Structures are given as structure tokens and as C-alpha cells.
Amino acid sequence: MLKMKSACERCAAALPADQPGARICSFECTFCEPCAGGELAGACPNCGGVLLPRPTRAAALLDRFPPQG
């Protein structure tokens, strides 16, 4: 299960688990769309991996499976 980090690692923008807008690499480094598509140019600055859209978590499941970061 994804950790679903709650903020961009670069600019600290809020990234709610039940909303689109987060980009992640295979190590779950997490960035907002403006950072990922801007200066980062779709590449994770930590590992060099590709940043892809993070799936959303159904709002009804957030209490049972809360974000971990």
C-alpha cells in the first residue's frame, strides 16, 4: 500500500490522498504537479526515477487506511 505522503517534498504544498495532483517515483518520493512538471522536468531529484501521477485513495477509506507521511 502506498504511503500517500501529504505534502510535496520540494515546496511543502498540501497533497490530500483523496485528490489528484501528486506525482511519485518508484520509491514514493512525492511532489506536486507544478514542481514535478516545472524545474524537476518529470524526474525525481532523489533517485532520478520518472515522476508519474499518484493514484488517489477513496475518501471513504481514509479513516481505515490513513496517509502515512
PDB file of N, CA, C and O in Angstrom:
ATOM      1  N   MET A   1       0.841  -1.167   0.000  1.00  0.00           N
ATOM      2  CA  MET A   1       0.000   0.000   0.000  1.00  0.00           C
ATOM      3  C   MET A   1       0.897   1.244   0.000  1.00  0.00           C
ATOM      4  O   MET A   1       1.879   1.298   0.730  1.00  0.00           O
ATOM      5  N   LEU A   2       0.543   2.230  -0.808  1.00  0.00           N
ATOM      6  CA  LEU A   2       1.296   3.476  -0.884  1.00  0.00           C
ATOM      7  C   LEU A   2       1.230   4.237   0.437  1.00  0.00           C
ATOM      8  O   LEU A   2       0.212   4.240   1.117  1.00  0.00           O
ATOM      9  N   LYS A   3       2.314   4.931   0.784  1.00  0.00           N
ATOM     10  CA  LYS A   3       2.350   5.741   1.999  1.00  0.00           C
ATOM     11  C   LYS A   3       1.455   6.972   1.890  1.00  0.00           C
ATOM     12  O   LYS A   3       0.973   7.482   2.879  1.00  0.00           O
ATOM     13  N   MET A   4       1.259   7.481   0.673  1.00  0.00           N
ATOM     14  CA  MET A   4       0.405   8.646   0.447  1.00  0.00           C
ATOM     15  C   MET A   4       0.876   9.849   1.264  1.00  0.00           C
ATOM     16  O   MET A   4       0.163  10.382   2.103  1.00  0.00           O
ATOM     17  N   LYS A   5       2.095  10.284   1.042  1.00  0.00           N
ATOM     18  CA  LYS A   5       2.636  11.446   1.742  1.00  0.00           C
ATOM     19  C   LYS A   5       1.732  12.653   1.508  1.00  0.00           C
ATOM     20  O   LYS A   5       1.183  12.839   0.432  1.00  0.00           O
ATOM     21  N   SER A   6       1.601  13.482   2.523  1.00  0.00           N
ATOM     22  CA  SER A   6       0.613  14.556   2.496  1.00  0.00           C
ATOM     23  C   SER A   6       1.130  15.900   1.993  1.00  0.00           C
ATOM     24  O   SER A   6       0.364  16.852   1.918  1.00  0.00           O
ATOM     25  N   ALA A   7       2.423  15.984   1.652  1.00  0.00           N
ATOM     26  CA  ALA A   7       2.970  17.262   1.188  1.00  0.00           C
ATOM     27  C   ALA A   7       4.079  17.043   0.167  1.00  0.00           C
ATOM     28  O   ALA A   7       4.787  16.031   0.200  1.00  0.00           O
ATOM     29  N   CYS A   8       4.244  18.019  -0.713  1.00  0.00           N
ATOM     30  CA  CYS A   8       5.317  17.997  -1.708  1.00  0.00           C
ATOM     31  C   CYS A   8       6.660  18.093  -0.987  1.00  0.00           C
ATOM     32  O   CYS A   8       6.833  18.920  -0.088  1.00  0.00           O
ATOM     33  N   GLU A   9       7.599  17.254  -1.372  1.00  0.00           N
ATOM     34  CA  GLU A   9       8.925  17.252  -0.752  1.00  0.00           C
ATOM     35  C   GLU A   9       9.755  18.476  -1.130  1.00  0.00           C
ATOM     36  O   GLU A   9      10.759  18.758  -0.490  1.00  0.00           O
ATOM     37  N   ARG A  10       9.335  19.201  -2.136  1.00  0.00           N
ATOM     38  CA  ARG A  10      10.102  20.362  -2.593  1.00  0.00           C
ATOM     39  C   ARG A  10       9.530  21.676  -2.058  1.00  0.00           C
ATOM     40  O   ARG A  10      10.260  22.504  -1.546  1.00  0.00           O
ATOM     41  N   CYS A  11       8.221  21.865  -2.168  1.00  0.00           N
ATOM     42  CA  CYS A  11       7.635  23.153  -1.788  1.00  0.00           C
ATOM     43  C   CYS A  11       6.652  23.066  -0.622  1.00  0.00           C
ATOM     44  O   CYS A  11       6.103  24.080  -0.204  1.00  0.00           O
ATOM     45  N   ALA A  12       6.402  21.879  -0.117  1.00  0.00           N
ATOM     46  CA  ALA A  12       5.504  21.630   1.023  1.00  0.00           C
ATOM     47  C   ALA A  12       4.022  21.885   0.714  1.00  0.00           C
ATOM     48  O   ALA A  12       3.208  21.987   1.630  1.00  0.00           O
ATOM     49  N   ALA A  13       3.649  21.947  -0.558  1.00  0.00           N
ATOM     50  CA  ALA A  13       2.230  22.096  -0.918  1.00  0.00           C
ATOM     51  C   ALA A  13       1.446  20.888  -0.414  1.00  0.00           C
ATOM     52  O   ALA A  13       1.939  19.755  -0.453  1.00  0.00           O
ATOM     53  N   ALA A  14       0.249  21.127   0.072  1.00  0.00           N
ATOM     54  CA  ALA A  14      -0.606  20.046   0.557  1.00  0.00           C
ATOM     55  C   ALA A  14      -1.010  19.126  -0.590  1.00  0.00           C
ATOM     56  O   ALA A  14      -1.358  19.594  -1.676  1.00  0.00           O
ATOM     57  N   LEU A  15      -0.959  17.819  -0.342  1.00  0.00           N
ATOM     58  CA  LEU A  15      -1.330  16.814  -1.340  1.00  0.00           C
ATOM     59  C   LEU A  15      -2.273  15.796  -0.696  1.00  0.00           C
ATOM     60  O   LEU A  15      -1.860  14.698  -0.305  1.00  0.00           O
ATOM     61  N   PRO A  16      -3.557  16.151  -0.556  1.00  0.00           N
ATOM     62  CA  PRO A  16      -4.508  15.234   0.067  1.00  0.00           C
ATOM     63  C   PRO A  16      -4.570  13.897  -0.679  1.00  0.00           C
ATOM     64  O   PRO A  16      -4.540  13.856  -1.911  1.00  0.00           O
ATOM     65  N   ALA A  17      -4.658  12.822   0.072  1.00  0.00           N
ATOM     66  CA  ALA A  17      -4.644  11.476  -0.507  1.00  0.00           C
ATOM     67  C   ALA A  17      -5.833  11.197  -1.414  1.00  0.00           C
ATOM     68  O   ALA A  17      -5.739  10.380  -2.327  1.00  0.00           O
ATOM     69  N   ASP A  18      -6.953  11.882  -1.167  1.00  0.00           N
ATOM     70  CA  ASP A  18      -8.155  11.625  -1.969  1.00  0.00           C
ATOM     71  C   ASP A  18      -8.301  12.597  -3.137  1.00  0.00           C
ATOM     72  O   ASP A  18      -9.332  12.615  -3.798  1.00  0.00           O
ATOM     73  N   GLN A  19      -7.275  13.393  -3.417  1.00  0.00           N
ATOM     74  CA  GLN A  19      -7.315  14.363  -4.503  1.00  0.00           C
ATOM     75  C   GLN A  19      -6.189  14.108  -5.501  1.00  0.00           C
ATOM     76  O   GLN A  19      -5.100  13.689  -5.109  1.00  0.00           O
ATOM     77  N   PRO A  20      -6.417  14.374  -6.779  1.00  0.00           N
ATOM     78  CA  PRO A  20      -5.327  14.257  -7.750  1.00  0.00           C
ATOM     79  C   PRO A  20      -4.336  15.408  -7.555  1.00  0.00           C
ATOM     80  O   PRO A  20      -4.625  16.360  -6.841  1.00  0.00           O
ATOM     81  N   GLY A  21      -3.181  15.302  -8.161  1.00  0.00           N
ATOM     82  CA  GLY A  21      -2.229  16.408  -8.111  1.00  0.00           C
ATOM     83  C   GLY A  21      -0.854  16.025  -7.614  1.00  0.00           C
ATOM     84  O   GLY A  21       0.060  16.842  -7.667  1.00  0.00           O
ATOM     85  N   ALA A  22      -0.691  14.813  -7.128  1.00  0.00           N
ATOM     86  CA  ALA A  22       0.621  14.367  -6.647  1.00  0.00           C
ATOM     87  C   ALA A  22       1.324  13.542  -7.717  1.00  0.00           C
ATOM     88  O   ALA A  22       0.683  12.840  -8.499  1.00  0.00           O
ATOM     89  N   ARG A  23       2.631  13.636  -7.752  1.00  0.00           N
ATOM     90  CA  ARG A  23       3.473  12.819  -8.632  1.00  0.00           C
ATOM     91  C   ARG A  23       4.443  12.045  -7.757  1.00  0.00           C
ATOM     92  O   ARG A  23       4.989  12.592  -6.801  1.00  0.00           O
ATOM     93  N   ILE A  24       4.666  10.767  -8.074  1.00  0.00           N
ATOM     94  CA  ILE A  24       5.575   9.931  -7.291  1.00  0.00           C
ATOM     95  C   ILE A  24       6.513   9.145  -8.202  1.00  0.00           C
ATOM     96  O   ILE A  24       6.206   8.895  -9.361  1.00  0.00           O
ATOM     97  N   CYS A  25       7.652   8.748  -7.631  1.00  0.00           N
ATOM     98  CA  CYS A  25       8.574   7.841  -8.324  1.00  0.00           C
ATOM     99  C   CYS A  25       8.383   6.445  -7.724  1.00  0.00           C
ATOM    100  O   CYS A  25       7.557   6.255  -6.826  1.00  0.00           O
ATOM    101  N   SER A  26       9.160   5.477  -8.146  1.00  0.00           N
ATOM    102  CA  SER A  26       9.001   4.112  -7.650  1.00  0.00           C
ATOM    103  C   SER A  26       9.394   3.957  -6.181  1.00  0.00           C
ATOM    104  O   SER A  26       9.036   2.978  -5.540  1.00  0.00           O
ATOM    105  N   PHE A  27      10.098   4.945  -5.622  1.00  0.00           N
ATOM    106  CA  PHE A  27      10.456   4.921  -4.202  1.00  0.00           C
ATOM    107  C   PHE A  27       9.476   5.742  -3.365  1.00  0.00           C
ATOM    108  O   PHE A  27       9.698   5.974  -2.182  1.00  0.00           O
ATOM    109  N   GLU A  28       8.400   6.218  -3.991  1.00  0.00           N
ATOM    110  CA  GLU A  28       7.348   7.001  -3.363  1.00  0.00           C
ATOM    111  C   GLU A  28       7.796   8.391  -2.927  1.00  0.00           C
ATOM    112  O   GLU A  28       7.185   9.004  -2.054  1.00  0.00           O
ATOM    113  N   CYS A  29       8.858   8.914  -3.527  1.00  0.00           N
ATOM    114  CA  CYS A  29       9.180  10.321  -3.340  1.00  0.00           C
ATOM    115  C   CYS A  29       7.995  11.074  -3.935  1.00  0.00           C
ATOM    116  O   CYS A  29       7.473  10.680  -4.977  1.00  0.00           O
ATOM    117  N   THR A  30       7.545  12.116  -3.281  1.00  0.00           N
ATOM    118  CA  THR A  30       6.281  12.751  -3.637  1.00  0.00           C
ATOM    119  C   THR A  30       6.440  14.239  -3.898  1.00  0.00           C
ATOM    120  O   THR A  30       7.015  14.960  -3.079  1.00  0.00           O
ATOM    121  N   PHE A  31       5.897  14.689  -5.024  1.00  0.00           N
ATOM    122  CA  PHE A  31       5.986  16.084  -5.428  1.00  0.00           C
ATOM    123  C   PHE A  31       4.653  16.532  -6.005  1.00  0.00           C
ATOM    124  O   PHE A  31       3.881  15.721  -6.519  1.00  0.00           O
ATOM    125  N   CYS A  32       4.381  17.830  -5.941  1.00  0.00           N
ATOM    126  CA  CYS A  32       3.167  18.376  -6.549  1.00  0.00           C
ATOM    127  C   CYS A  32       3.380  18.475  -8.061  1.00  0.00           C
ATOM    128  O   CYS A  32       4.519  18.444  -8.541  1.00  0.00           O
ATOM    129  N   GLU A  33       2.287  18.598  -8.798  1.00  0.00           N
ATOM    130  CA  GLU A  33       2.387  18.695 -10.260  1.00  0.00           C
ATOM    131  C   GLU A  33       3.221  19.891 -10.720  1.00  0.00           C
ATOM    132  O   GLU A  33       4.034  19.740 -11.635  1.00  0.00           O
ATOM    133  N   PRO A  34       3.046  21.098 -10.117  1.00  0.00           N
ATOM    134  CA  PRO A  34       3.867  22.220 -10.577  1.00  0.00           C
ATOM    135  C   PRO A  34       5.375  21.987 -10.412  1.00  0.00           C
ATOM    136  O   PRO A  34       6.160  22.322 -11.297  1.00  0.00           O
ATOM    137  N   CYS A  35       5.785  21.400  -9.307  1.00  0.00           N
ATOM    138  CA  CYS A  35       7.220  21.108  -9.116  1.00  0.00           C
ATOM    139  C   CYS A  35       7.685  20.004 -10.056  1.00  0.00           C
ATOM    140  O   CYS A  35       8.729  20.116 -10.695  1.00  0.00           O
ATOM    141  N   ALA A  36       6.900  18.924 -10.145  1.00  0.00           N
ATOM    142  CA  ALA A  36       7.287  17.783 -10.979  1.00  0.00           C
ATOM    143  C   ALA A  36       7.379  18.161 -12.450  1.00  0.00           C
ATOM    144  O   ALA A  36       8.303  17.740 -13.147  1.00  0.00           O
ATOM    145  N   GLY A  37       6.443  18.965 -12.917  1.00  0.00           N
ATOM    146  CA  GLY A  37       6.424  19.340 -14.321  1.00  0.00           C
ATOM    147  C   GLY A  37       7.266  20.553 -14.644  1.00  0.00           C
ATOM    148  O   GLY A  37       7.580  20.806 -15.803  1.00  0.00           O
ATOM    149  N   GLY A  38       7.641  21.296 -13.625  1.00  0.00           N
ATOM    150  CA  GLY A  38       8.445  22.505 -13.821  1.00  0.00           C
ATOM    151  C   GLY A  38       9.927  22.196 -13.789  1.00  0.00           C
ATOM    152  O   GLY A  38      10.447  21.476 -14.645  1.00  0.00           O
ATOM    153  N   GLU A  39      10.585  22.713 -12.772  1.00  0.00           N
ATOM    154  CA  GLU A  39      12.040  22.593 -12.671  1.00  0.00           C
ATOM    155  C   GLU A  39      12.528  21.136 -12.633  1.00  0.00           C
ATOM    156  O   GLU A  39      13.606  20.830 -13.117  1.00  0.00           O
ATOM    157  N   LEU A  40      11.730  20.226 -12.074  1.00  0.00           N
ATOM    158  CA  LEU A  40      12.153  18.825 -11.996  1.00  0.00           C
ATOM    159  C   LEU A  40      12.018  18.097 -13.337  1.00  0.00           C
ATOM    160  O   LEU A  40      12.607  17.036 -13.528  1.00  0.00           O
ATOM    161  N   ALA A  41      11.242  18.645 -14.240  1.00  0.00           N
ATOM    162  CA  ALA A  41      11.076  18.100 -15.594  1.00  0.00           C
ATOM    163  C   ALA A  41      10.722  16.608 -15.600  1.00  0.00           C
ATOM    164  O   ALA A  41      11.200  15.845 -16.428  1.00  0.00           O
ATOM    165  N   GLY A  42       9.879  16.188 -14.642  1.00  0.00           N
ATOM    166  CA  GLY A  42       9.406  14.811 -14.617  1.00  0.00           C
ATOM    167  C   GLY A  42      10.367  13.785 -14.063  1.00  0.00           C
ATOM    168  O   GLY A  42      10.101  12.593 -14.130  1.00  0.00           O
ATOM    169  N   ALA A  43      11.498  14.233 -13.492  1.00  0.00           N
ATOM    170  CA  ALA A  43      12.491  13.306 -12.932  1.00  0.00           C
ATOM    171  C   ALA A  43      12.654  13.547 -11.434  1.00  0.00           C
ATOM    172  O   ALA A  43      12.754  14.683 -10.984  1.00  0.00           O
ATOM    173  N   CYS A  44      12.680  12.488 -10.667  1.00  0.00           N
ATOM    174  CA  CYS A  44      12.860  12.588  -9.216  1.00  0.00           C
ATOM    175  C   CYS A  44      14.275  13.083  -8.915  1.00  0.00           C
ATOM    176  O   CYS A  44      15.249  12.485  -9.382  1.00  0.00           O
ATOM    177  N   PRO A  45      14.409  14.141  -8.113  1.00  0.00           N
ATOM    178  CA  PRO A  45      15.738  14.646  -7.782  1.00  0.00           C
ATOM    179  C   PRO A  45      16.489  13.745  -6.804  1.00  0.00           C
ATOM    180  O   PRO A  45      17.702  13.856  -6.654  1.00  0.00           O
ATOM    181  N   ASN A  46      15.772  12.837  -6.154  1.00  0.00           N
ATOM    182  CA  ASN A  46      16.399  11.946  -5.174  1.00  0.00           C
ATOM    183  C   ASN A  46      17.020  10.702  -5.817  1.00  0.00           C
ATOM    184  O   ASN A  46      18.120  10.296  -5.455  1.00  0.00           O
ATOM    185  N   CYS A  47      16.302  10.099  -6.769  1.00  0.00           N
ATOM    186  CA  CYS A  47      16.771   8.834  -7.349  1.00  0.00           C
ATOM    187  C   CYS A  47      16.904   8.870  -8.868  1.00  0.00           C
ATOM    188  O   CYS A  47      17.415   7.927  -9.462  1.00  0.00           O
ATOM    189  N   GLY A  48      16.405   9.933  -9.507  1.00  0.00           N
ATOM    190  CA  GLY A  48      16.466  10.025 -10.962  1.00  0.00           C
ATOM    191  C   GLY A  48      15.339   9.303 -11.672  1.00  0.00           C
ATOM    192  O   GLY A  48      15.285   9.287 -12.896  1.00  0.00           O
ATOM    193  N   GLY A  49      14.415   8.704 -10.902  1.00  0.00           N
ATOM    194  CA  GLY A  49      13.293   7.985 -11.493  1.00  0.00           C
ATOM    195  C   GLY A  49      12.264   8.911 -12.103  1.00  0.00           C
ATOM    196  O   GLY A  49      12.262  10.117 -11.870  1.00  0.00           O
ATOM    197  N   VAL A  50      11.368   8.331 -12.871  1.00  0.00           N
ATOM    198  CA  VAL A  50      10.295   9.079 -13.524  1.00  0.00           C
ATOM    199  C   VAL A  50       9.205   9.391 -12.502  1.00  0.00           C
ATOM    200  O   VAL A  50       8.820   8.531 -11.702  1.00  0.00           O
ATOM    201  N   LEU A  51       8.704  10.623 -12.518  1.00  0.00           N
ATOM    202  CA  LEU A  51       7.592  11.020 -11.657  1.00  0.00           C
ATOM    203  C   LEU A  51       6.285  10.843 -12.419  1.00  0.00           C
ATOM    204  O   LEU A  51       6.081  11.437 -13.471  1.00  0.00           O
ATOM    205  N   LEU A  52       5.417  10.015 -11.877  1.00  0.00           N
ATOM    206  CA  LEU A  52       4.135   9.683 -12.503  1.00  0.00           C
ATOM    207  C   LEU A  52       2.988  10.081 -11.587  1.00  0.00           C
ATOM    208  O   LEU A  52       3.183  10.209 -10.373  1.00  0.00           O
ATOM    209  N   PRO A  53       1.782  10.244 -12.134  1.00  0.00           N
ATOM    210  CA  PRO A  53       0.646  10.597 -11.278  1.00  0.00           C
ATOM    211  C   PRO A  53       0.412   9.537 -10.199  1.00  0.00           C
ATOM    212  O   PRO A  53       0.434   8.339 -10.476  1.00  0.00           O
ATOM    213  N   ARG A  54       0.226  10.013  -8.968  1.00  0.00           N
ATOM    214  CA  ARG A  54      -0.082   9.106  -7.864  1.00  0.00           C
ATOM    215  C   ARG A  54      -1.573   8.806  -7.882  1.00  0.00           C
ATOM    216  O   ARG A  54      -2.394   9.702  -8.051  1.00  0.00           O
ATOM    217  N   PRO A  55      -1.961   7.541  -7.708  1.00  0.00           N
ATOM    218  CA  PRO A  55      -3.388   7.237  -7.646  1.00  0.00           C
ATOM    219  C   PRO A  55      -4.001   7.886  -6.398  1.00  0.00           C
ATOM    220  O   PRO A  55      -3.309   8.138  -5.423  1.00  0.00           O
ATOM    221  N   THR A  56      -5.283   8.141  -6.441  1.00  0.00           N
ATOM    222  CA  THR A  56      -5.970   8.700  -5.279  1.00  0.00           C
ATOM    223  C   THR A  56      -6.522   7.567  -4.423  1.00  0.00           C
ATOM    224  O   THR A  56      -6.733   6.447  -4.905  1.00  0.00           O
ATOM    225  N   ARG A  57      -6.741   7.865  -3.161  1.00  0.00           N
ATOM    226  CA  ARG A  57      -7.361   6.901  -2.251  1.00  0.00           C
ATOM    227  C   ARG A  57      -8.807   7.329  -2.062  1.00  0.00           C
ATOM    228  O   ARG A  57      -9.087   8.513  -1.854  1.00  0.00           O
ATOM    229  N   ALA A  58      -9.720   6.380  -2.112  1.00  0.00           N
ATOM    230  CA  ALA A  58     -11.139   6.686  -1.932  1.00  0.00           C
ATOM    231  C   ALA A  58     -11.351   7.350  -0.577  1.00  0.00           C
ATOM    232  O   ALA A  58     -10.857   6.876   0.446  1.00  0.00           O
ATOM    233  N   ALA A  59     -12.074   8.464  -0.572  1.00  0.00           N
ATOM    234  CA  ALA A  59     -12.305   9.215   0.659  1.00  0.00           C
ATOM    235  C   ALA A  59     -12.926   8.346   1.750  1.00  0.00           C
ATOM    236  O   ALA A  59     -12.612   8.498   2.927  1.00  0.00           O
ATOM    237  N   ALA A  60     -13.769   7.407   1.363  1.00  0.00           N
ATOM    238  CA  ALA A  60     -14.419   6.522   2.337  1.00  0.00           C
ATOM    239  C   ALA A  60     -13.431   5.607   3.052  1.00  0.00           C
ATOM    240  O   ALA A  60     -13.742   5.069   4.113  1.00  0.00           O
ATOM    241  N   LEU A  61     -12.241   5.426   2.490  1.00  0.00           N
ATOM    242  CA  LEU A  61     -11.247   4.531   3.096  1.00  0.00           C
ATOM    243  C   LEU A  61     -10.157   5.260   3.884  1.00  0.00           C
ATOM    244  O   LEU A  61      -9.290   4.623   4.464  1.00  0.00           O
ATOM    245  N   LEU A  62     -10.197   6.586   3.895  1.00  0.00           N
ATOM    246  CA  LEU A  62      -9.133   7.345   4.567  1.00  0.00           C
ATOM    247  C   LEU A  62      -9.081   7.094   6.070  1.00  0.00           C
ATOM    248  O   LEU A  62      -7.994   7.061   6.654  1.00  0.00           O
ATOM    249  N   ASP A  63     -10.206   6.912   6.732  1.00  0.00           N
ATOM    250  CA  ASP A  63     -10.185   6.639   8.171  1.00  0.00           C
ATOM    251  C   ASP A  63      -9.570   5.276   8.456  1.00  0.00           C
ATOM    252  O   ASP A  63      -8.816   5.107   9.408  1.00  0.00           O
ATOM    253  N   ARG A  64      -9.880   4.319   7.625  1.00  0.00           N
ATOM    254  CA  ARG A  64      -9.364   2.949   7.813  1.00  0.00           C
ATOM    255  C   ARG A  64      -7.914   2.820   7.367  1.00  0.00           C
ATOM    256  O   ARG A  64      -7.133   2.075   7.959  1.00  0.00           O
ATOM    257  N   PHE A  65      -7.548   3.536   6.315  1.00  0.00           N
ATOM    258  CA  PHE A  65      -6.199   3.486   5.740  1.00  0.00           C
ATOM    259  C   PHE A  65      -5.672   4.914   5.580  1.00  0.00           C
ATOM    260  O   PHE A  65      -5.612   5.433   4.469  1.00  0.00           O
ATOM    261  N   PRO A  66      -5.281   5.569   6.673  1.00  0.00           N
ATOM    262  CA  PRO A  66      -4.852   6.970   6.594  1.00  0.00           C
ATOM    263  C   PRO A  66      -3.499   7.112   5.907  1.00  0.00           C
ATOM    264  O   PRO A  66      -2.694   6.173   5.878  1.00  0.00           O
ATOM    265  N   PRO A  67      -3.214   8.299   5.349  1.00  0.00           N
ATOM    266  CA  PRO A  67      -1.891   8.569   4.778  1.00  0.00           C
ATOM    267  C   PRO A  67      -0.823   8.400   5.863  1.00  0.00           C
ATOM    268  O   PRO A  67      -1.100   8.570   7.046  1.00  0.00           O
ATOM    269  N   GLN A  68       0.394   8.098   5.444  1.00  0.00           N
ATOM    270  CA  GLN A  68       1.472   7.834   6.406  1.00  0.00           C
ATOM    271  C   GLN A  68       2.617   8.832   6.310  1.00  0.00           C
ATOM    272  O   GLN A  68       3.742   8.493   6.625  1.00  0.00           O
ATOM    273  N   GLY A  69       2.389  10.000   5.869  1.00  0.00           N
ATOM    274  CA  GLY A  69       3.536  10.886   5.769  1.00  0.00           C
ATOM    275  C   GLY A  69       3.224  12.285   5.657  1.00  0.00           C
ATOM    276  O   GLY A  69       2.650  13.042   5.240  1.00  0.00           O
TER     277      GLY A  69
END
